[in-house]
Short mmCIF file of C-alpha atoms in Angstrom, two decimals:
data_model
loop_
_atom_site.label_atom_id
_atom_site.label_comp_id
_atom_site.label_asym_id
_atom_site.label_seq_id
_atom_site.Cartn_x
_atom_site.Cartn_y
_atom_site.Cartn_z
CA MET C 155 17.43 -25.52 10.67
CA GLN C 156 14.40 -27.40 12.83
CA GLN C 157 13.28 -30.59 11.35
CA GLY C 158 9.57 -28.98 10.41
CA LEU C 159 11.14 -26.51 8.37
CA SER C 160 13.68 -29.30 7.03
CA GLU C 161 11.14 -31.55 5.85
CA LEU C 162 8.80 -28.58 4.55
CA LEU C 163 11.69 -27.59 2.47
CA GLU C 164 11.78 -31.15 0.54
CA GLN C 165 8.31 -31.02 0.09
CA GLN C 166 8.51 -27.21 -1.80
CA LEU C 167 11.66 -28.18 -4.08
CA ASP C 168 9.86 -31.12 -5.14
CA ARG C 169 6.77 -29.14 -6.01
CA VAL C 170 8.97 -26.65 -8.07
CA ALA C 171 11.12 -29.02 -9.75
CA ALA C 172 10.21 -28.33 -13.49
CA GLY C 173 11.37 -24.93 -12.91
CA LEU C 174 14.94 -26.35 -11.29
CA ASP C 175 15.25 -28.85 -14.09
CA GLY C 176 18.51 -27.71 -16.12
CA LEU C 177 19.00 -24.85 -13.86
CA GLU C 178 22.56 -24.41 -12.05
CA LEU C 179 22.59 -22.40 -8.94
CA ARG C 180 25.41 -20.90 -7.07
CA ASP C 181 25.20 -21.80 -3.53
CA ASP C 182 24.54 -18.32 -2.61
CA GLN C 183 21.17 -18.61 -4.67
CA ARG C 184 20.21 -21.88 -3.77
CA GLU C 185 20.34 -20.56 -0.11
CA GLN C 186 18.22 -17.54 -1.02
CA LEU C 187 15.71 -19.89 -2.96
CA HIS C 188 15.75 -22.21 -0.09
CA ARG C 189 14.73 -19.22 2.49
CA VAL C 190 12.13 -17.67 -0.33
CA LEU C 191 10.62 -21.70 -0.26
CA ILE C 192 10.07 -21.62 3.55
CA GLY C 193 8.64 -18.20 3.73
CA SER C 194 6.42 -18.32 0.95
CA ASP C 195 3.73 -20.86 -0.21
CA PHE C 196 2.77 -17.96 -2.79
CA VAL C 197 6.12 -17.91 -4.18
CA ARG C 198 6.17 -21.48 -4.77
CA ASP C 199 2.53 -21.64 -6.37
CA GLN C 200 3.68 -19.05 -9.18
CA PHE C 201 6.87 -21.10 -9.51
CA VAL C 202 4.66 -24.18 -10.25
CA ARG C 203 2.48 -22.40 -12.56
CA ARG C 204 5.15 -20.63 -14.65
CA PRO C 205 8.44 -23.00 -14.23
CA GLU C 206 9.99 -20.28 -16.31
CA LEU C 207 9.66 -17.62 -13.86
CA LEU C 208 12.46 -19.31 -11.25
CA ALA C 209 15.11 -18.92 -13.83
CA GLU C 210 14.12 -15.44 -14.26
CA ILE C 211 14.16 -14.44 -10.69
CA VAL C 212 16.94 -15.85 -9.87
CA ALA C 213 19.06 -13.98 -12.62
CA THR C 214 17.53 -10.79 -11.79
CA ALA C 215 16.26 -10.36 -8.19
CA THR C 216 19.87 -9.40 -6.84
CA GLU C 217 19.31 -5.84 -8.64
CA PRO C 218 17.12 -3.31 -6.94
CA TYR C 219 14.44 -1.41 -8.77
CA ARG C 220 16.00 1.67 -10.45
CA SER C 221 13.83 5.15 -10.65
CA GLY C 222 11.05 4.84 -13.33
CA GLN C 223 11.69 0.93 -14.02
CA MET C 224 8.30 -0.34 -12.74
CA VAL C 225 6.39 2.08 -15.37
CA GLU C 226 8.78 0.54 -17.96
CA ARG C 227 7.58 -2.92 -16.81
CA VAL C 228 3.99 -2.13 -16.85
CA LEU C 229 4.18 -0.59 -20.31
CA SER C 230 6.08 -3.54 -21.43
CA ALA C 231 3.55 -5.52 -20.22
CA LEU C 232 0.87 -3.66 -21.94
CA ASP C 233 2.43 -3.79 -25.22
CA GLY C 234 -0.34 -4.76 -27.70
CA VAL C 235 -3.13 -4.96 -25.39
CA GLU C 236 -6.26 -4.60 -27.40
CA SER C 237 -9.20 -4.94 -25.20
CA GLU C 238 -10.50 -4.80 -21.55
CA GLU C 239 -10.08 -8.65 -20.83
CA SER C 240 -6.66 -8.82 -22.23
CA LEU C 241 -5.53 -5.62 -20.36
CA MET C 242 -7.06 -7.34 -17.27
CA ARG C 243 -4.89 -10.68 -18.02
CA ALA C 244 -1.77 -8.60 -18.53
CA LEU C 245 -1.77 -6.53 -15.30
CA ARG C 246 -2.27 -9.73 -13.26
CA HIS C 247 0.70 -11.89 -15.16
CA LEU C 248 2.86 -8.51 -14.33
CA ARG C 249 1.62 -8.07 -10.84
CA GLN C 250 2.42 -11.92 -9.84
CA ARG C 251 5.87 -11.92 -11.42
CA GLU C 252 6.96 -8.74 -9.79
CA MET C 253 5.48 -9.46 -6.31
CA VAL C 254 7.68 -12.88 -6.72
CA ARG C 255 10.34 -10.67 -7.27
CA ILE C 256 9.85 -8.35 -4.54
CA ILE C 257 8.99 -11.09 -1.70
CA TRP C 258 12.16 -12.75 -2.87
CA ARG C 259 14.23 -9.32 -2.05
CA ASP C 260 12.66 -8.71 0.86
CA LEU C 261 12.66 -12.41 2.50
CA ASN C 262 16.27 -12.61 2.05
CA ARG C 263 17.16 -9.15 3.07
CA LEU C 264 18.31 -7.65 -0.32
CA ALA C 265 15.95 -5.10 0.51
CA ASP C 266 15.22 -3.11 3.22
CA LEU C 267 11.73 -2.23 4.41
CA HIS C 268 12.03 1.29 2.60
CA GLU C 269 12.96 -0.24 -0.68
CA THR C 270 10.25 -2.85 -0.49
CA THR C 271 7.27 -0.67 0.39
CA LEU C 272 8.61 1.78 -2.30
CA ALA C 273 8.74 -0.90 -4.87
CA LEU C 274 5.18 -1.96 -4.19
CA SER C 275 3.98 1.74 -4.11
CA ASP C 276 5.67 1.90 -7.35
CA LEU C 277 3.51 -1.21 -8.68
CA ALA C 278 0.46 -0.03 -7.68
CA ASP C 279 0.95 3.77 -9.08
CA ALA C 280 2.23 2.13 -12.43
CA CYS C 281 -0.69 -0.17 -12.86
CA CYS C 282 -3.07 2.66 -12.04
CA ALA C 283 -1.83 5.19 -14.09
CA GLN C 284 -1.16 2.88 -17.24
CA ALA C 285 -4.67 1.03 -16.90
CA LEU C 286 -6.30 4.54 -16.44
CA ASP C 287 -4.60 5.73 -19.45
CA TRP C 288 -5.76 2.86 -21.73
CA LEU C 289 -9.15 3.23 -20.26
CA HIS C 290 -9.37 6.73 -20.67
CA GLU C 291 -8.45 6.25 -24.71
CA ASP C 292 -11.04 3.26 -24.94
CA LEU C 293 -13.72 5.63 -23.61
CA LYS C 294 -13.22 8.41 -25.75
CA ARG C 295 -13.87 6.06 -28.69
CA ASP C 296 -17.54 5.87 -27.81
CA PHE C 297 -18.49 9.00 -25.73
CA GLY C 298 -15.59 11.83 -27.16
CA THR C 299 -13.20 13.68 -25.15
CA PRO C 300 -14.25 15.40 -22.05
CA VAL C 301 -13.60 19.28 -22.16
CA ASP C 302 -13.82 22.36 -20.16
CA GLU C 303 -15.85 25.39 -21.16
CA GLN C 304 -12.50 26.30 -23.36
CA GLY C 305 -12.42 23.09 -24.84
CA VAL C 306 -9.42 21.82 -22.74
CA GLU C 307 -9.42 18.16 -22.35
CA GLN C 308 -10.01 16.85 -18.92
CA ARG C 309 -8.56 14.11 -17.03
CA LEU C 310 -9.38 12.12 -13.88
CA VAL C 311 -7.34 12.77 -10.90
CA VAL C 312 -6.78 9.55 -8.57
CA ILE C 313 -5.57 10.22 -5.16
CA GLY C 314 -4.11 7.60 -3.07
CA MET C 315 -4.84 7.47 0.85
CA GLY C 316 -3.24 5.78 3.59
CA LYS C 317 -0.42 3.43 2.98
CA HIS C 318 -0.50 3.80 -0.87
CA GLY C 319 -0.43 7.83 -0.61
CA ALA C 320 2.46 7.38 1.90
CA GLN C 321 4.54 5.08 -0.17
CA GLU C 322 4.35 2.66 2.46
CA LEU C 323 2.16 -0.39 1.13
CA ASN C 324 2.92 -3.81 2.33
CA LEU C 325 3.08 -7.35 0.85
CA SER C 326 -0.79 -7.68 0.20
CA SER C 327 -2.41 -4.33 0.93
CA ASP C 328 -5.38 -2.59 -0.65
CA ILE C 329 -5.39 0.55 -2.12
CA ASP C 330 -7.61 2.87 -0.76
CA LEU C 331 -8.41 5.77 -3.70
CA ILE C 332 -10.37 8.86 -4.27
CA PHE C 333 -11.33 10.18 -7.81
CA SER C 334 -12.01 13.67 -8.81
CA PHE C 335 -11.85 15.82 -11.65
CA PRO C 336 -11.04 19.71 -12.15
CA GLU C 337 -14.19 21.11 -14.25
CA HIS C 338 -17.49 20.39 -15.46
CA GLY C 339 -18.08 20.36 -19.21
CA GLU C 340 -19.30 17.80 -21.67
CA THR C 341 -17.60 15.62 -24.09
CA GLU C 342 -17.42 16.19 -27.61
CA GLY C 343 -16.29 14.31 -31.21
CA GLY C 344 -17.87 10.88 -29.89
CA ARG C 345 -20.50 8.97 -31.36
CA ARG C 346 -22.60 10.36 -28.12
CA SER C 347 -22.04 13.19 -25.81
CA LEU C 348 -21.56 12.99 -21.89
CA GLU C 349 -21.62 15.23 -19.17
CA ASN C 350 -17.90 15.36 -17.62
CA ALA C 351 -19.23 13.79 -14.42
CA GLU C 352 -20.81 10.60 -16.35
CA PHE C 353 -17.92 10.34 -18.20
CA PHE C 354 -15.45 9.86 -15.24
CA ASN C 355 -18.18 8.09 -13.26
CA ARG C 356 -17.93 5.49 -16.12
CA LEU C 357 -14.17 5.46 -16.27
CA GLY C 358 -13.82 5.03 -12.53
CA LYS C 359 -15.72 2.00 -12.17
CA ARG C 360 -13.91 0.62 -15.10
CA LEU C 361 -10.54 1.39 -13.20
CA ILE C 362 -11.65 -0.41 -9.96
CA LYS C 363 -13.04 -3.62 -12.02
CA VAL C 364 -9.88 -3.76 -13.87
CA LEU C 365 -7.82 -4.07 -10.77
CA ASP C 366 -9.72 -5.11 -8.36
CA THR C 367 -11.85 -8.00 -10.00
CA GLN C 368 -10.90 -11.62 -8.94
CA THR C 369 -10.18 -13.95 -12.08
CA ALA C 370 -8.80 -17.28 -12.92
CA ASP C 371 -5.28 -15.00 -13.02
CA GLY C 372 -6.29 -13.45 -9.57
CA PHE C 373 -6.23 -9.55 -9.31
CA VAL C 374 -4.08 -6.42 -9.41
CA PHE C 375 -4.73 -4.73 -6.06
CA ARG C 376 -7.92 -4.81 -3.87
CA VAL C 377 -9.39 -1.05 -4.28
CA ASP C 378 -11.12 0.50 -0.93
CA MET C 379 -13.24 3.63 -2.40
CA ARG C 380 -14.86 4.75 1.19
CA LEU C 381 -12.55 7.20 2.18
CA ARG C 382 -14.13 9.70 -0.16
CA PRO C 383 -16.41 12.41 0.51
CA PHE C 384 -19.54 10.83 2.15
CA GLY C 385 -18.03 7.48 1.95
CA ALA C 386 -19.81 4.71 0.27
CA SER C 387 -23.05 6.66 0.27
CA GLY C 388 -21.24 9.53 -1.83
CA PRO C 389 -20.93 9.91 -5.33
CA LEU C 390 -17.67 7.74 -7.12
CA VAL C 391 -16.33 10.92 -8.65
CA ALA C 392 -16.54 14.87 -7.46
CA SER C 393 -15.62 17.96 -9.37
CA PHE C 394 -12.71 19.71 -7.59
CA GLY C 395 -14.96 22.31 -6.67
CA ALA C 396 -17.46 19.91 -5.11
CA MET C 397 -14.27 18.42 -3.11
CA GLU C 398 -13.31 21.98 -1.76
CA HIS C 399 -16.78 22.47 -0.55
CA TYR C 400 -17.42 19.27 1.39
CA TYR C 401 -14.01 19.56 3.53
CA GLN C 402 -14.38 23.01 3.99
CA THR C 403 -17.85 22.86 4.91
CA GLN C 404 -18.65 19.13 6.63
CA GLY C 405 -14.83 17.90 6.68
CA ARG C 406 -14.43 16.07 9.78
CA ASP C 407 -10.72 15.57 11.83
CA TRP C 408 -10.79 11.96 11.09
CA GLU C 409 -10.66 13.12 7.36
CA ARG C 410 -7.93 15.36 8.17
CA TYR C 411 -5.90 12.92 9.72
CA ALA C 412 -6.42 10.77 6.60
CA LEU C 413 -5.56 13.50 3.96
CA ILE C 414 -2.04 13.96 5.74
CA LYS C 415 -1.02 10.89 3.55
CA ALA C 416 -2.99 11.76 0.42
CA ARG C 417 -0.99 11.88 -2.66
CA ILE C 418 -1.92 12.17 -6.57
CA VAL C 419 -0.99 8.72 -8.06
CA ALA C 420 -2.62 8.57 -11.45
CA GLY C 421 -4.26 10.93 -14.08
CA ASP C 422 -3.90 14.65 -14.06
CA VAL C 423 -1.07 14.78 -11.49
CA THR C 424 -0.59 18.80 -12.41
CA ALA C 425 -4.13 19.66 -11.62
CA GLY C 426 -4.23 16.85 -8.92
CA ASN C 427 -1.37 18.48 -6.82
CA GLU C 428 -3.27 22.10 -7.46
CA LEU C 429 -6.21 20.28 -5.53
CA LEU C 430 -4.56 18.99 -2.89
CA ARG C 431 -2.84 22.47 -2.44
CA SER C 432 -6.18 23.79 -2.27
CA LEU C 433 -6.92 21.35 0.83
CA ASN C 434 -3.89 22.19 2.56
CA PRO C 435 -5.36 24.85 4.86
CA PHE C 436 -8.07 22.30 5.70
CA ILE C 437 -5.52 19.47 6.97
CA TYR C 438 -2.88 21.62 8.63
CA ARG C 439 -3.85 24.97 10.73
CA ARG C 440 -1.61 27.76 10.89
CA TYR C 441 -2.10 27.90 14.62
CA ILE C 442 -1.46 25.11 17.21
CA ASP C 443 -4.70 23.05 16.48
CA TYR C 444 -6.07 22.52 20.16
CA SER C 445 -9.68 22.20 18.60
CA ALA C 446 -8.26 18.71 17.26
CA PHE C 447 -7.21 17.58 21.07
CA GLU C 448 -10.86 16.38 21.32
CA SER C 449 -11.14 14.39 18.31
CA LEU C 450 -7.59 12.95 18.80
CA ARG C 451 -8.87 11.92 22.50
CA ASP C 452 -11.55 10.28 20.98
CA MET C 453 -9.74 8.45 18.07
CA LYS C 454 -7.12 7.41 20.83
CA GLN C 455 -9.92 5.98 23.29
CA MET C 456 -11.38 4.20 20.29
CA ILE C 457 -8.12 2.34 19.45
CA SER C 458 -7.95 1.64 23.15
CA ARG C 459 -11.24 0.00 23.10
CA GLU C 460 -10.53 -1.94 20.00
CA ASN C 461 -7.46 -3.19 21.73
CA ARG C 462 -9.42 -5.14 24.46
CA ILE C 463 -11.55 -7.26 21.83
CA LYS C 464 -10.74 -10.70 22.52
CA GLY C 465 -8.28 -12.30 20.53
CA ARG C 466 -6.97 -8.96 19.19
CA HIS C 467 -3.39 -9.42 20.56
CA ASN C 468 -2.26 -11.61 17.70
CA ASN C 469 -3.24 -8.91 15.42
CA ILE C 470 0.35 -6.70 15.03
CA LYS C 471 -1.30 -4.03 13.36
CA LEU C 472 -4.58 -3.21 15.33
CA GLY C 473 -3.66 -4.92 18.65
CA SER C 474 -1.98 -3.45 21.73
CA GLY C 475 1.30 -1.67 20.77
CA GLY C 476 0.78 -2.61 17.07
CA ILE C 477 1.51 -0.87 13.83
CA ARG C 478 -1.44 1.70 14.33
CA GLU C 479 -0.15 3.06 17.45
CA VAL C 480 2.98 4.11 16.18
CA GLU C 481 1.20 5.83 13.03
CA PHE C 482 -1.18 7.43 15.64
CA ILE C 483 1.39 8.83 17.42
CA ALA C 484 3.28 10.44 14.55
CA GLN C 485 0.11 11.70 12.85
CA ALA C 486 -1.27 13.31 16.02
CA PHE C 487 1.71 15.50 16.41
CA GLN C 488 1.41 16.38 12.66
CA LEU C 489 -1.79 17.41 12.79
CA ILE C 490 -1.45 19.54 15.81
CA ARG C 491 1.92 21.10 14.80
CA GLY C 492 1.70 20.67 11.03
CA GLY C 493 0.19 23.73 10.59
CA ARG C 494 3.15 25.88 11.99
CA ASP C 495 6.10 23.42 11.21
CA LYS C 496 5.99 22.54 7.56
CA GLN C 497 8.67 20.03 8.16
CA LEU C 498 5.90 18.02 9.64
CA GLN C 499 3.87 18.18 6.19
CA GLN C 500 5.39 14.88 5.31
CA ARG C 501 3.48 11.57 4.31
CA GLU C 502 6.40 8.77 5.13
CA LEU C 503 6.24 7.75 8.82
CA LEU C 504 9.77 6.96 8.91
CA ASN C 505 10.63 10.66 7.98
CA ILE C 506 8.29 12.14 10.59
CA LEU C 507 9.66 10.09 13.52
CA PRO C 508 13.29 11.79 13.65
CA LEU C 509 11.85 14.89 13.35
CA LEU C 510 9.94 14.77 16.59
CA PRO C 511 12.70 15.41 19.20
CA ASP C 512 13.12 19.15 17.78
CA ALA C 513 9.76 19.72 16.33
CA VAL C 514 7.76 18.58 19.42
CA GLY C 515 10.16 17.93 22.18
CA VAL C 516 9.99 14.28 22.59
CA PRO C 517 12.57 12.50 23.85
CA GLN C 518 15.03 10.76 21.63
CA THR C 519 15.02 7.39 23.56
CA LEU C 520 10.88 7.43 22.39
CA VAL C 521 11.85 8.12 19.07
CA ASP C 522 14.36 5.18 18.64
CA GLU C 523 12.20 2.98 20.45
CA LEU C 524 9.16 3.55 18.28
CA ARG C 525 11.12 3.42 15.22
CA ASP C 526 12.81 0.04 16.18
CA ALA C 527 9.33 -1.33 16.80
CA TYR C 528 8.01 0.03 13.69
CA LEU C 529 10.43 -1.69 11.59
CA LEU C 530 9.87 -5.12 13.39
CA LEU C 531 6.45 -4.87 13.06
CA ARG C 532 6.55 -4.06 9.27
CA ASN C 533 8.85 -7.08 8.62
CA VAL C 534 6.78 -9.34 10.94
CA GLU C 535 3.73 -8.24 8.93
CA HIS C 536 5.28 -9.11 5.36
CA ALA C 537 6.53 -12.23 6.63
CA ILE C 538 3.10 -13.13 7.42
CA GLN C 539 1.67 -11.81 3.94
CA ALA C 540 4.28 -13.40 2.18
CA LEU C 541 3.22 -17.03 3.49
CA ALA C 542 -0.07 -16.90 1.31
CA ASP C 543 -0.36 -13.63 -0.35
CA LYS C 544 -3.37 -12.69 2.27
CA GLN C 545 -4.35 -9.58 3.48
CA THR C 546 -3.64 -10.39 7.27
CA GLN C 547 -1.92 -8.88 10.17
CA GLU C 548 -2.90 -11.97 12.17
CA LEU C 549 0.10 -14.39 13.54
CA PRO C 550 -1.07 -17.50 12.49
CA PRO C 551 -2.18 -19.96 15.03
CA ASP C 552 -0.23 -23.35 13.98
CA GLU C 553 3.40 -23.68 15.02
CA LEU C 554 4.79 -24.18 11.70
CA SER C 555 3.59 -21.18 10.24
CA LEU C 556 5.10 -19.22 13.23
CA GLU C 557 8.58 -20.76 12.64
CA ARG C 558 8.43 -19.96 9.14
CA ILE C 559 7.82 -15.94 9.98
CA ALA C 560 10.73 -16.56 12.74
CA TRP C 561 13.23 -18.34 10.11
CA ASN C 562 12.77 -15.51 7.71
CA LEU C 563 13.40 -12.61 10.00
CA GLY C 564 16.94 -13.75 10.76
CA ASP C 565 17.14 -17.39 11.40
CA LEU C 566 15.29 -17.21 14.78
CA SER C 567 13.27 -19.69 16.45
CA TRP C 568 9.61 -18.80 17.10
CA SER C 569 10.25 -18.23 20.76
CA GLU C 570 13.09 -15.86 20.44
CA LEU C 571 10.88 -13.33 17.55
CA GLU C 572 7.97 -13.67 20.08
CA HIS C 573 10.29 -12.57 22.86
CA GLN C 574 11.75 -9.68 20.58
CA LEU C 575 7.99 -8.60 19.32
CA ASN C 576 6.79 -8.93 22.81
CA ALA C 577 9.36 -6.27 24.08
CA ALA C 578 8.60 -3.80 20.84
CA ARG C 579 4.88 -3.60 21.52
CA GLU C 580 5.31 -3.04 25.08
CA ASN C 581 7.51 -0.25 24.51
CA VAL C 582 4.87 1.41 21.94
CA SER C 583 1.98 0.79 23.98
CA LYS C 584 3.76 2.46 27.03
CA HIS C 585 4.33 5.21 24.35
CA PHE C 586 0.85 5.65 23.36
CA ALA C 587 -0.58 5.41 26.69
#
């Protein structure tokens, strides 16, 4: 380990001394702690604020999350919550604890990329779903139960888009959401009646506030609603009928591209899946979709123009040969061929890439190079974001931070990692072109 990293580690250990007091560590646990402290000031800060957290993480971080465990953890954290303020505080404390655990496993390579992104997505799902359920019941106390014409209770449907929908969230992702509800009607049984649209509009605003607001305890997830019909100028919540009408009459090809990754993440999952099935013909055409070629060319040209922006090379997502180009290659084939080849109607990029040689005839070497580059780029992305829990894909400008990132990707020097990155990005850029 170079001198700069050794000096940094000593400083980090001094900062977390309260959590280490009386804690006996095995050699492997001590090595894991050192790697995380080199890689993440965010984790260090959590250990400083909550010294007891260090012992908890050391004792539990070697075990992967089991299916359904994240929901259990969120439910446990919300036990006894009686106000929106306490709901916000409980979710933020939970988020900090789980992020420390996820980063610990990721930087120590106790988890691969798939496990890390799935755990982050499960955390977002569980926080959205449980917060929504609590807020729904709280709102009913004032306005009653939203029902359809037959008196059946209606619930909000929360659609996750982008990396959230695909269960590919990174360590500091925002979450792209769309809100919808099945049918119009009015609430009943409350002190004052509201139309369903107004009830769910209020519910959606409160959910965004609970998740997105920066408080003294931080935030849960940054929420972006701009992918909804008509974008930021459109209504926050739309009925199923309005959603179907919009996409049938005004939906654009970039929205088809975006909906490839759509998934119901909270609320009425059964009704939501029916909505997505109704939108499937808009996303995937039954024939080879030559009409999409021009739109894909336009999108590709836009990406190429943005790649030439000064300083963009240091951005491993948006720069030339970055993550976005790998995603574009896979999703372009999905749009064009997905209507006829249902196996291409999947959300996760790493599930799509292996299908391309048989489905569309691309060489296996192309798929192998794209997969290897994507894994490296995503792991570097996580190492960048682990430093300070910041939503960025920019390589940091200072040498020490670059060395910290390289160390966490296999005890490399920055020059070694830079060489690997340049080779991977050249491959992606070649195939994108």
